[in-house]
Amino acid sequence: MLNIPVSRLRRAAVAVPAAVAAVAALAAPPAVAGDQAHTKGSTYYVDCGAGSDAATGTSPGTAWRTLEKAGAAVLGPGDRILFRRGTTCTGTFAPTASGTAGAPLSVGAYGSGAAPHIEGAGARAAILLDNVQYWELRNLEVSNTGPATTTDRRAGVLVRLHDFGTGHHYLIDGVDVHDVNGADFKDPDPSGGILFAVQGSAEPTRFAQVTVRHSTVTHTDRTGIGTSSTWGRRPEHPKGPGTSFAPITGLSVHHNTVRDIGGDGIVVQNAVGARVENNRVDGFNMRSAGYNAGIWAWNSDRVTYQFNEVSGGHGTRDSMAYDIDGGNNGNVYQYNYSHDNEGGFLLVCNGEGMTSDRNTVRYNVSLNDRNTSAPYGVISVVCAAATHTLVHNNTLATSAPGTAVVSSNGPGGVVFRNNVFAGAEANSPITDAHNTYDHNLYARISRPPAGDSAAVVADPRFVGPNDLQLRAGSPALGAGVRVPESGDRDFYGNPVPDPPNIGAYQGRGK
């Protein structure tokens, strides 16, 4: 288990998360599933402490008692099922009805006290939405704890489509998932906290309009929040599952907190145009034997990751905060904060035979990330080569001796431009003879890359050890080179000047 003193995490988080919050306030999230007005239907009540399945269920005084009764209910457009607060229901809530466009079905809470608790007791899932659509879940507590296992797949909330076609409109809002002790399985039948899984091989199937927001996932195995699909074959992934590509569209994962996760924190697979923003991941890869990252994607295009904070990654077998992986194209990591991860800040790792192209990492801050296990570093470029990957205007400062700031074991295709690389000691290495470097600042680096003809080798003059903004007179101010289509503001909310500064800070100096 990772053991970072709470006091250290708090000190590291003082200056930078405040800046994250300030910048995030400038970026109002787009309209997402669940925000529009809906047709209202009937309301049914469930009281697992004092209800009766022989009752009508149409009022708090005539509430049903069991999850089985609620799941078997014949529901019409816009109907709601409300669970009584302060009660615990054991088993699986598995409704069989679907809502309609503009009139989804929903689950929520009534009464006073703690959120209603659904405990799966070792079942496949505590809440299972299987081959249904137009559903919304709000204000629930979910867990799924059974006997210790290495073979049983378990989930808190599992939304699953099997040879369904397109499933529309799913909203998970204000749901607290915790204590899911499923086995270490990722694909195609995963374990974890909040999961969206496409399965089957007969009919191309996908999700459309999926939102997970304002929810928490704590102490789950294997994944915190994730998507997966058996329809991933395309030219960019020619050996992918299925016979065609059926990506998730309209996916938004925002304002969630994910802690103490066995494997991946938040993973997006088989998506186009997803947004992952304003999330907090703290403690991932805590118990898995596989490769895991804090926030990352697989076989996904045009995904935007912004205003996220990732810390507490455990282990050096990956365990990076962020990852550009196989089949990722046109993805952007911007305005994110990474700190105190044993596996480092960023992994660039394309899959063999796949295409990972035109990805950008910009205006991010990495503080005290580390990885002393070769061929890894704070930034690791490994696996098969990616193409046209641009890493620019990031600030990396590590305090861990023996950590390579950048490490590459062979693949190229990455351009590092306008970054601040600050090592932990006088001879911190950059171990990379394969990628391109331009207009970077190197502090406490043993040997800056020979190809960086505009290198600045100097102290960047940070405001403080945990505040990586630049002081007045910093040699990084105005020393960068303009990057086309580079975004109009920095990590801290400052506009980007021309010429830009080197690093994630683009102000005039503190």
Short mmCIF file of C-alpha atoms in Angstrom, two decimals:
data_model
loop_
_atom_site.label_atom_id
_atom_site.label_comp_id
_atom_site.label_asym_id
_atom_site.label_seq_id
_atom_site.Cartn_x
_atom_site.Cartn_y
_atom_site.Cartn_z
CA MET A 1 0.00 0.00 0.00
CA LEU A 2 1.17 3.51 -0.74
CA ASN A 3 2.07 5.44 2.40
CA ILE A 4 2.22 9.19 1.80
CA PRO A 5 1.67 11.28 4.94
CA VAL A 6 -1.57 13.23 4.84
CA SER A 7 0.31 16.36 5.84
CA ARG A 8 2.51 16.08 2.78
CA LEU A 9 -0.45 15.65 0.44
CA ARG A 10 -2.10 18.68 1.96
CA ARG A 11 1.03 20.80 1.59
CA ALA A 12 1.44 19.71 -2.02
CA ALA A 13 -2.17 20.55 -2.73
CA VAL A 14 -2.28 24.07 -1.28
CA ALA A 15 -1.40 26.24 -4.25
CA VAL A 16 -2.11 24.14 -7.29
CA PRO A 17 -5.63 22.78 -6.65
CA ALA A 18 -6.79 26.32 -5.90
CA ALA A 19 -5.61 27.25 -9.37
CA VAL A 20 -7.36 24.19 -10.79
CA ALA A 21 -10.60 25.33 -9.19
CA ALA A 22 -10.17 28.85 -10.54
CA VAL A 23 -9.58 27.64 -14.06
CA ALA A 24 -12.37 25.07 -13.84
CA ALA A 25 -14.81 27.82 -12.95
CA LEU A 26 -14.12 29.33 -16.36
CA ALA A 27 -15.18 26.14 -18.13
CA ALA A 28 -18.89 25.53 -17.64
CA PRO A 29 -19.72 21.94 -18.55
CA PRO A 30 -21.84 21.39 -21.64
CA ALA A 31 -25.45 20.30 -21.43
CA VAL A 32 -25.51 16.60 -20.72
CA ALA A 33 -27.98 13.76 -20.35
CA GLY A 34 -30.28 14.38 -17.43
CA ASP A 35 -30.28 18.19 -17.59
CA GLN A 36 -33.39 18.62 -19.72
CA ALA A 37 -37.00 18.71 -18.53
CA HIS A 38 -38.69 15.32 -18.48
CA THR A 39 -42.22 14.05 -18.67
CA LYS A 40 -43.35 13.00 -15.19
CA GLY A 41 -45.03 9.67 -14.62
CA SER A 42 -46.03 7.69 -11.54
CA THR A 43 -43.92 7.35 -8.40
CA TYR A 44 -43.39 4.06 -6.56
CA TYR A 45 -41.89 3.70 -3.08
CA VAL A 46 -39.64 1.03 -1.58
CA ASP A 47 -38.99 0.61 2.15
CA CYS A 48 -36.73 -2.38 2.73
CA GLY A 49 -37.23 -2.06 6.48
CA ALA A 50 -41.00 -1.87 6.86
CA GLY A 51 -42.65 -2.18 3.45
CA SER A 52 -44.70 -5.02 1.97
CA ASP A 53 -44.57 -6.47 -1.51
CA ALA A 54 -48.32 -7.08 -1.23
CA ALA A 55 -48.89 -3.32 -1.03
CA THR A 56 -49.52 -1.02 -4.00
CA GLY A 57 -46.22 0.82 -3.70
CA THR A 58 -47.84 4.11 -4.69
CA SER A 59 -47.25 6.02 -1.43
CA PRO A 60 -44.77 5.98 1.46
CA GLY A 61 -47.43 4.28 3.58
CA THR A 62 -47.92 1.50 1.01
CA ALA A 63 -44.27 1.00 0.04
CA TRP A 64 -42.89 -2.23 -1.38
CA ARG A 65 -40.27 -4.10 0.62
CA THR A 66 -37.79 -5.85 -1.71
CA LEU A 67 -35.48 -5.15 -4.61
CA GLU A 68 -37.07 -8.05 -6.50
CA LYS A 69 -40.50 -6.40 -6.38
CA ALA A 70 -39.09 -3.05 -7.46
CA GLY A 71 -37.09 -4.59 -10.28
CA ALA A 72 -40.09 -6.47 -11.64
CA ALA A 73 -42.36 -3.42 -11.65
CA VAL A 74 -44.17 -2.63 -14.89
CA LEU A 75 -43.13 0.96 -15.49
CA GLY A 76 -44.34 3.60 -17.92
CA PRO A 77 -42.55 6.63 -19.39
CA GLY A 78 -41.30 9.02 -16.73
CA ASP A 79 -42.00 6.72 -13.77
CA ARG A 80 -39.85 6.93 -10.63
CA ILE A 81 -38.83 4.41 -7.98
CA LEU A 82 -37.83 5.98 -4.68
CA PHE A 83 -36.06 4.12 -1.86
CA ARG A 84 -36.53 5.20 1.72
CA ARG A 85 -33.59 7.00 3.27
CA GLY A 86 -31.95 5.36 6.24
CA THR A 87 -32.68 1.83 5.04
CA THR A 88 -30.56 -0.95 3.52
CA CYS A 89 -31.73 -3.28 0.76
CA THR A 90 -29.72 -6.46 0.18
CA GLY A 91 -29.42 -8.11 -3.23
CA THR A 92 -29.64 -6.73 -6.76
CA PHE A 93 -31.89 -4.06 -8.20
CA ALA A 94 -32.30 -5.20 -11.82
CA PRO A 95 -35.20 -3.47 -13.58
CA THR A 96 -36.38 -4.81 -16.92
CA ALA A 97 -38.23 -1.75 -18.25
CA SER A 98 -36.89 1.10 -20.38
CA GLY A 99 -37.88 4.74 -20.48
CA THR A 100 -38.33 6.82 -23.59
CA ALA A 101 -36.78 9.97 -25.03
CA GLY A 102 -37.84 12.88 -22.84
CA ALA A 103 -39.40 10.50 -20.29
CA PRO A 104 -36.65 8.40 -18.72
CA LEU A 105 -37.18 6.12 -15.76
CA SER A 106 -35.44 7.14 -12.57
CA VAL A 107 -34.37 5.94 -9.15
CA GLY A 108 -33.91 8.19 -6.15
CA ALA A 109 -34.57 8.68 -2.44
CA TYR A 110 -37.40 9.83 -0.19
CA GLY A 111 -37.70 10.63 3.48
CA SER A 112 -34.95 11.93 5.74
CA GLY A 113 -31.59 10.67 6.85
CA ALA A 114 -28.77 8.89 5.06
CA ALA A 115 -29.06 7.90 1.42
CA PRO A 116 -30.78 4.56 0.85
CA HIS A 117 -28.19 1.78 0.72
CA ILE A 118 -28.22 -1.08 -1.78
CA GLU A 119 -25.76 -3.84 -0.78
CA GLY A 120 -25.13 -6.50 -3.42
CA ALA A 121 -23.75 -9.08 -0.95
CA GLY A 122 -21.42 -10.59 -3.54
CA ALA A 123 -23.82 -10.59 -6.51
CA ARG A 124 -22.72 -9.69 -10.03
CA ALA A 125 -23.88 -6.14 -9.33
CA ALA A 126 -25.83 -4.27 -6.68
CA ILE A 127 -27.56 -2.27 -9.42
CA LEU A 128 -27.77 -3.95 -12.83
CA LEU A 129 -29.23 -2.12 -15.82
CA ASP A 130 -29.15 -4.89 -18.40
CA ASN A 131 -30.32 -4.24 -21.98
CA VAL A 132 -32.44 -1.27 -20.91
CA GLN A 133 -32.16 2.42 -21.73
CA TYR A 134 -33.33 5.88 -20.66
CA TRP A 135 -32.45 5.47 -16.98
CA GLU A 136 -31.33 7.92 -14.27
CA LEU A 137 -29.90 7.04 -10.83
CA ARG A 138 -29.62 9.66 -8.09
CA ASN A 139 -28.79 9.97 -4.40
CA LEU A 140 -28.01 6.34 -3.60
CA GLU A 141 -25.40 4.50 -1.54
CA VAL A 142 -24.17 1.29 -3.20
CA SER A 143 -21.81 -1.45 -2.07
CA ASN A 144 -21.17 -5.05 -3.04
CA THR A 145 -19.11 -7.07 -0.59
CA GLY A 146 -18.91 -10.84 -0.65
CA PRO A 147 -16.37 -13.47 0.35
CA ALA A 148 -12.81 -12.78 -0.82
CA THR A 149 -12.47 -14.00 -4.40
CA THR A 150 -10.08 -14.30 -7.32
CA THR A 151 -12.77 -15.52 -9.74
CA ASP A 152 -16.02 -13.61 -9.13
CA ARG A 153 -16.76 -10.47 -11.10
CA ARG A 154 -18.59 -7.87 -9.03
CA ALA A 155 -19.74 -4.31 -9.56
CA GLY A 156 -21.49 -1.58 -7.67
CA VAL A 157 -23.41 -0.20 -10.65
CA LEU A 158 -23.20 -2.18 -13.89
CA VAL A 159 -24.90 -0.89 -17.04
CA ARG A 160 -24.65 -3.59 -19.67
CA LEU A 161 -25.78 -3.95 -23.27
CA HIS A 162 -25.63 -7.26 -25.14
CA ASP A 163 -26.45 -7.31 -28.88
CA PHE A 164 -28.80 -4.38 -28.25
CA GLY A 165 -28.00 -1.81 -30.91
CA THR A 166 -27.79 1.69 -29.45
CA GLY A 167 -28.73 2.28 -25.82
CA HIS A 168 -29.63 5.90 -25.09
CA HIS A 169 -29.54 8.23 -22.11
CA TYR A 170 -27.95 7.06 -18.86
CA LEU A 171 -27.36 9.39 -15.91
CA ILE A 172 -25.63 8.56 -12.62
CA ASP A 173 -25.75 11.58 -10.34
CA GLY A 174 -24.81 11.82 -6.66
CA VAL A 175 -24.29 8.08 -6.18
CA ASP A 176 -21.82 6.84 -3.54
CA VAL A 177 -20.27 3.47 -4.46
CA HIS A 178 -17.90 1.82 -2.01
CA ASP A 179 -16.49 -1.53 -0.92
CA VAL A 180 -16.75 -3.68 -4.04
CA ASN A 181 -14.35 -6.63 -3.71
CA GLY A 182 -14.57 -8.14 -7.17
CA ALA A 183 -11.78 -10.13 -8.78
CA ASP A 184 -9.06 -8.50 -10.87
CA PHE A 185 -10.91 -8.52 -14.23
CA LYS A 186 -11.01 -5.62 -16.69
CA ASP A 187 -12.35 -6.70 -20.10
CA PRO A 188 -14.71 -7.72 -21.53
CA ASP A 189 -16.62 -8.50 -18.32
CA PRO A 190 -15.18 -6.18 -15.70
CA SER A 191 -15.27 -5.70 -11.93
CA GLY A 192 -15.46 -2.25 -10.40
CA GLY A 193 -17.49 0.63 -9.06
CA ILE A 194 -19.45 2.27 -11.89
CA LEU A 195 -19.18 0.39 -15.17
CA PHE A 196 -20.66 0.65 -18.67
CA ALA A 197 -20.01 -2.56 -20.61
CA VAL A 198 -20.96 -3.50 -24.18
CA GLN A 199 -20.91 -7.22 -24.87
CA GLY A 200 -22.02 -9.64 -27.56
CA SER A 201 -20.95 -10.32 -31.14
CA ALA A 202 -24.15 -10.54 -33.20
CA GLU A 203 -25.24 -6.90 -33.47
CA PRO A 204 -23.02 -3.81 -33.25
CA THR A 205 -23.90 -2.20 -29.94
CA ARG A 206 -22.98 1.05 -28.21
CA PHE A 207 -24.04 3.60 -25.61
CA ALA A 208 -25.16 7.14 -26.47
CA GLN A 209 -25.49 10.02 -23.97
CA VAL A 210 -23.88 8.73 -20.79
CA THR A 211 -23.18 10.99 -17.82
CA VAL A 212 -21.53 10.14 -14.50
CA ARG A 213 -21.33 13.18 -12.24
CA HIS A 214 -21.04 14.30 -8.61
CA SER A 215 -20.51 10.70 -7.50
CA THR A 216 -17.93 8.94 -5.34
CA VAL A 217 -16.25 5.57 -5.78
CA THR A 218 -14.17 4.28 -2.86
CA HIS A 219 -12.30 1.02 -2.20
CA THR A 220 -13.40 -0.93 -5.26
CA ASP A 221 -11.76 -3.67 -7.29
CA ARG A 222 -10.83 -3.53 -10.05
CA THR A 223 -11.89 -0.27 -11.78
CA GLY A 224 -13.29 2.94 -10.34
CA ILE A 225 -15.32 4.32 -13.25
CA GLY A 226 -14.96 2.67 -16.64
CA THR A 227 -16.33 1.74 -20.04
CA SER A 228 -15.60 -1.27 -22.23
CA SER A 229 -16.83 -2.79 -25.48
CA THR A 230 -16.60 -5.88 -27.66
CA TRP A 231 -17.05 -3.70 -30.79
CA GLY A 232 -13.63 -2.12 -31.20
CA ARG A 233 -12.27 -3.18 -34.59
CA ARG A 234 -11.24 -0.41 -37.01
CA PRO A 235 -8.17 0.56 -39.05
CA GLU A 236 -6.64 2.19 -35.96
CA HIS A 237 -7.16 -1.10 -34.06
CA PRO A 238 -7.20 -3.83 -36.74
CA LYS A 239 -7.05 -6.66 -34.21
CA GLY A 240 -9.71 -5.17 -31.99
CA PRO A 241 -12.73 -7.15 -30.78
CA GLY A 242 -15.80 -7.61 -32.95
CA THR A 243 -16.13 -7.01 -36.66
CA SER A 244 -16.65 -3.22 -36.62
CA PHE A 245 -16.28 -0.11 -34.48
CA ALA A 246 -19.28 1.00 -32.40
CA PRO A 247 -18.01 3.78 -30.13
CA ILE A 248 -19.70 5.36 -27.15
CA THR A 249 -20.84 8.90 -27.95
CA GLY A 250 -21.93 11.70 -25.65
CA LEU A 251 -19.90 10.41 -22.68
CA SER A 252 -19.29 12.90 -19.85
CA VAL A 253 -17.55 11.98 -16.59
CA HIS A 254 -17.27 15.04 -14.37
CA HIS A 255 -17.02 16.21 -10.76
CA ASN A 256 -16.50 12.73 -9.34
CA THR A 257 -14.16 11.57 -6.55
CA VAL A 258 -12.44 8.19 -6.91
CA ARG A 259 -10.31 6.84 -4.04
CA ASP A 260 -8.49 3.64 -3.06
CA ILE A 261 -9.07 1.77 -6.30
CA GLY A 262 -7.59 -1.65 -6.97
CA GLY A 263 -6.77 -0.92 -10.61
CA ASP A 264 -7.63 1.93 -13.00
CA GLY A 265 -9.15 5.11 -11.60
CA ILE A 266 -11.19 6.36 -14.59
CA VAL A 267 -10.78 4.56 -17.91
CA VAL A 268 -12.56 5.41 -21.17
CA GLN A 269 -12.59 2.70 -23.83
CA ASN A 270 -14.16 2.74 -27.28
CA ALA A 271 -15.39 6.33 -27.19
CA VAL A 272 -15.51 9.32 -29.53
CA GLY A 273 -15.79 12.89 -28.27
CA ALA A 274 -15.86 12.07 -24.54
CA ARG A 275 -15.15 14.63 -21.81
CA VAL A 276 -13.48 13.73 -18.51
CA GLU A 277 -13.19 16.82 -16.33
CA ASN A 278 -13.10 18.14 -12.78
CA ASN A 279 -12.53 14.69 -11.29
CA ARG A 280 -10.38 13.75 -8.29
CA VAL A 281 -8.53 10.42 -8.28
CA ASP A 282 -6.55 9.62 -5.14
CA GLY A 283 -5.07 6.14 -4.74
CA PHE A 284 -5.18 3.76 -7.70
CA ASN A 285 -3.46 0.52 -8.73
CA MET A 286 -3.61 -0.37 -5.05
CA ARG A 287 -4.26 -4.11 -5.40
CA SER A 288 -4.26 -5.14 -9.08
CA ALA A 289 -1.64 -7.37 -10.68
CA GLY A 290 -2.14 -5.66 -14.07
CA TYR A 291 -1.16 -2.37 -15.67
CA ASN A 292 -3.22 0.60 -14.49
CA ALA A 293 -3.35 4.38 -14.69
CA GLY A 294 -5.23 7.16 -12.97
CA ILE A 295 -7.17 8.58 -15.94
CA TRP A 296 -6.71 7.26 -19.46
CA ALA A 297 -8.33 5.96 -22.63
CA TRP A 298 -8.04 3.03 -25.01
CA ASN A 299 -9.11 2.97 -28.66
CA SER A 300 -10.80 6.37 -28.30
CA ASP A 301 -10.76 9.57 -30.34
CA ARG A 302 -11.17 13.27 -29.55
CA VAL A 303 -11.39 12.78 -25.79
CA THR A 304 -10.77 15.87 -23.66
CA TYR A 305 -9.34 15.47 -20.14
CA GLN A 306 -9.21 18.72 -18.19
CA PHE A 307 -9.20 20.16 -14.65
CA ASN A 308 -8.59 16.74 -13.10
CA GLU A 309 -6.34 15.98 -10.11
CA VAL A 310 -4.64 12.58 -9.74
CA SER A 311 -2.43 11.44 -6.85
CA GLY A 312 -1.44 8.37 -4.88
CA GLY A 313 -0.73 6.01 -7.76
CA HIS A 314 0.83 2.88 -6.25
CA GLY A 315 3.57 0.77 -7.83
CA THR A 316 5.89 1.27 -10.79
CA ARG A 317 4.27 -1.10 -13.28
CA ASP A 318 2.62 1.82 -15.05
CA SER A 319 0.70 3.65 -12.26
CA MET A 320 1.01 6.95 -14.12
CA ALA A 321 -1.55 9.67 -13.51
CA TYR A 322 -2.38 10.06 -17.22
CA ASP A 323 -1.82 7.90 -20.28
CA ILE A 324 -1.95 8.17 -24.06
CA ASP A 325 -2.43 4.54 -24.97
CA GLY A 326 -3.29 2.34 -27.94
CA GLY A 327 -5.64 3.63 -30.62
CA ASN A 328 -5.97 7.14 -29.16
CA ASN A 329 -6.34 9.89 -31.76
CA GLY A 330 -6.86 13.61 -31.34
CA ASN A 331 -7.05 13.38 -27.54
CA VAL A 332 -6.14 16.36 -25.35
CA TYR A 333 -4.90 16.44 -21.74
CA GLN A 334 -4.98 20.03 -20.49
CA TYR A 335 -5.12 21.94 -17.18
CA ASN A 336 -4.64 18.79 -15.10
CA TYR A 337 -2.71 18.39 -11.85
CA SER A 338 -0.67 15.29 -10.97
CA HIS A 339 1.25 14.78 -7.75
CA ASP A 340 2.80 12.11 -5.55
CA ASN A 341 2.33 9.21 -7.97
CA GLU A 342 4.83 6.36 -7.70
CA GLY A 343 4.40 5.61 -11.41
CA GLY A 344 4.94 9.14 -12.69
CA PHE A 345 2.93 11.78 -14.51
CA LEU A 346 2.46 10.61 -18.11
CA LEU A 347 2.72 7.42 -20.14
CA VAL A 348 2.84 7.41 -23.95
CA CYS A 349 2.29 3.77 -24.94
CA ASN A 350 0.70 2.90 -28.26
CA GLY A 351 -0.44 -0.69 -28.79
CA GLU A 352 1.39 -2.92 -31.25
CA GLY A 353 -0.17 -2.63 -34.72
CA MET A 354 -2.44 0.24 -33.61
CA THR A 355 -2.53 3.92 -34.57
CA SER A 356 -2.17 6.58 -31.90
CA ASP A 357 -1.90 9.95 -33.60
CA ARG A 358 -2.22 13.73 -33.08
CA ASN A 359 -2.54 13.69 -29.30
CA THR A 360 -1.70 16.75 -27.19
CA VAL A 361 -0.60 17.22 -23.56
CA ARG A 362 -0.52 20.90 -22.54
CA TYR A 363 -0.66 23.25 -19.54
CA ASN A 364 -0.48 20.48 -16.95
CA VAL A 365 1.45 20.51 -13.65
CA SER A 366 3.30 17.51 -12.21
CA LEU A 367 4.64 17.85 -8.67
CA ASN A 368 6.67 15.18 -6.88
CA ASP A 369 5.72 12.38 -9.26
CA ARG A 370 8.38 9.71 -9.61
CA ASN A 371 9.27 6.38 -11.14
CA THR A 372 12.71 4.91 -10.51
CA SER A 373 12.06 1.64 -12.36
CA ALA A 374 13.66 1.61 -15.84
CA PRO A 375 12.54 2.26 -18.55
CA TYR A 376 10.10 4.57 -16.78
CA GLY A 377 10.32 8.13 -15.50
CA VAL A 378 8.08 11.06 -14.66
CA ILE A 379 7.21 10.90 -18.37
CA SER A 380 7.60 7.48 -20.00
CA VAL A 381 7.59 6.87 -23.76
CA VAL A 382 7.45 3.11 -24.25
CA CYS A 383 5.62 0.35 -26.20
CA ALA A 384 4.97 0.88 -29.93
CA ALA A 385 5.54 4.31 -31.45
CA ALA A 386 2.85 6.96 -31.47
CA THR A 387 2.83 9.69 -34.13
CA HIS A 388 2.54 13.47 -33.93
CA THR A 389 2.30 13.55 -30.14
CA LEU A 390 2.85 17.09 -28.84
CA VAL A 391 3.75 17.66 -25.19
CA HIS A 392 4.02 21.41 -24.64
CA ASN A 393 3.87 24.03 -21.90
CA ASN A 394 3.81 21.64 -18.97
CA THR A 395 5.69 22.08 -15.70
CA LEU A 396 7.29 19.02 -14.08
CA ALA A 397 9.14 19.20 -10.77
CA THR A 398 10.10 16.07 -8.85
CA SER A 399 11.76 15.72 -5.45
CA ALA A 400 12.50 11.99 -5.79
CA PRO A 401 16.21 11.20 -6.28
CA GLY A 402 17.02 8.70 -9.00
CA THR A 403 13.97 9.55 -11.09
CA ALA A 404 14.38 10.12 -14.82
CA VAL A 405 12.40 13.19 -15.78
CA VAL A 406 11.77 11.68 -19.24
CA SER A 407 12.56 8.14 -20.27
CA SER A 408 12.14 6.44 -23.66
CA ASN A 409 13.13 2.89 -24.50
CA GLY A 410 12.93 3.19 -28.26
CA PRO A 411 9.76 4.65 -29.74
CA GLY A 412 9.73 8.16 -31.13
CA GLY A 413 6.97 10.41 -32.44
CA VAL A 414 6.82 12.81 -29.48
CA VAL A 415 7.74 16.50 -29.56
CA PHE A 416 8.52 18.14 -26.20
CA ARG A 417 8.22 21.92 -26.53
CA ASN A 418 8.12 24.78 -24.02
CA ASN A 419 8.18 22.51 -20.95
CA VAL A 420 9.87 23.09 -17.60
CA PHE A 421 11.77 19.95 -16.54
CA ALA A 422 13.02 20.28 -12.95
CA GLY A 423 14.87 17.29 -11.52
CA ALA A 424 15.29 16.31 -7.90
CA GLU A 425 19.08 16.57 -7.78
CA ALA A 426 21.93 18.04 -9.78
CA ASN A 427 22.26 15.14 -12.18
CA SER A 428 18.67 14.05 -12.77
CA PRO A 429 18.53 12.28 -16.13
CA ILE A 430 16.52 12.64 -19.28
CA THR A 431 17.00 9.22 -20.86
CA ASP A 432 15.70 9.76 -24.37
CA ALA A 433 17.56 9.68 -27.68
CA HIS A 434 14.48 9.14 -29.85
CA ASN A 435 12.14 12.12 -29.50
CA THR A 436 12.33 15.81 -30.34
CA TYR A 437 13.03 18.62 -27.83
CA ASP A 438 12.58 22.33 -28.47
CA HIS A 439 12.62 25.46 -26.25
CA ASN A 440 12.45 23.60 -22.94
CA LEU A 441 13.90 24.73 -19.63
CA TYR A 442 16.11 22.24 -17.79
CA ALA A 443 16.84 22.59 -14.09
CA ARG A 444 19.07 20.09 -12.28
CA ILE A 445 19.23 17.91 -15.39
CA SER A 446 22.50 16.05 -15.99
CA ARG A 447 22.52 16.42 -19.76
CA PRO A 448 19.77 18.26 -21.70
CA PRO A 449 18.91 16.59 -25.03
CA ALA A 450 21.44 17.56 -27.67
CA GLY A 451 18.75 18.37 -30.22
CA ASP A 452 17.25 21.22 -28.19
CA SER A 453 19.14 24.12 -29.76
CA ALA A 454 17.01 26.66 -27.86
CA ALA A 455 17.36 25.01 -24.46
CA VAL A 456 17.32 27.16 -21.34
CA VAL A 457 19.46 25.62 -18.60
CA ALA A 458 18.65 27.53 -15.44
CA ASP A 459 16.67 27.70 -12.22
CA PRO A 460 13.05 28.42 -13.25
CA ARG A 461 12.54 30.49 -10.06
CA PHE A 462 9.33 28.90 -8.82
CA VAL A 463 7.33 30.83 -6.25
CA GLY A 464 7.84 27.94 -3.82
CA PRO A 465 8.49 24.19 -3.65
CA ASN A 466 4.76 23.47 -3.91
CA ASP A 467 3.79 26.50 -6.00
CA LEU A 468 5.15 26.14 -9.52
CA GLN A 469 4.18 29.57 -10.77
CA LEU A 470 7.13 31.71 -11.85
CA ARG A 471 8.68 34.62 -10.02
CA ALA A 472 9.40 37.89 -11.73
CA GLY A 473 12.75 37.59 -13.49
CA SER A 474 12.37 33.89 -14.25
CA PRO A 475 14.35 32.86 -17.33
CA ALA A 476 11.25 31.00 -18.52
CA LEU A 477 9.21 34.21 -18.97
CA GLY A 478 8.77 34.98 -22.67
CA ALA A 479 11.32 32.31 -23.63
CA GLY A 480 8.99 29.87 -25.34
CA VAL A 481 8.05 29.51 -28.98
CA ARG A 482 4.52 29.97 -30.28
CA VAL A 483 2.53 26.76 -30.75
CA PRO A 484 -0.35 26.99 -33.26
CA GLU A 485 -3.78 26.09 -31.90
CA SER A 486 -2.32 25.86 -28.40
CA GLY A 487 -5.27 27.07 -26.36
CA ASP A 488 -5.87 30.60 -25.12
CA ARG A 489 -5.18 30.24 -21.38
CA ASP A 490 -2.80 28.46 -19.05
CA PHE A 491 -3.17 26.12 -16.08
CA TYR A 492 -3.77 29.05 -13.73
CA GLY A 493 -6.29 30.89 -15.90
CA ASN A 494 -3.86 33.43 -17.39
CA PRO A 495 -4.10 34.30 -21.09
CA VAL A 496 -1.25 32.95 -23.22
CA PRO A 497 1.06 35.72 -24.45
CA ASP A 498 3.02 35.78 -27.69
CA PRO A 499 5.77 34.72 -27.28
CA PRO A 500 4.66 32.35 -24.53
CA ASN A 501 6.50 31.47 -21.37
CA ILE A 502 8.09 28.09 -20.96
CA GLY A 503 5.94 25.89 -18.73
CA ALA A 504 2.34 25.73 -17.54
CA TYR A 505 2.39 29.26 -16.09
CA GLN A 506 1.78 32.06 -18.62
CA GLY A 507 1.46 35.08 -16.34
CA ARG A 508 3.93 37.96 -16.09
CA GLY A 509 5.67 36.69 -12.95
CA LYS A 510 4.71 36.73 -9.29
#
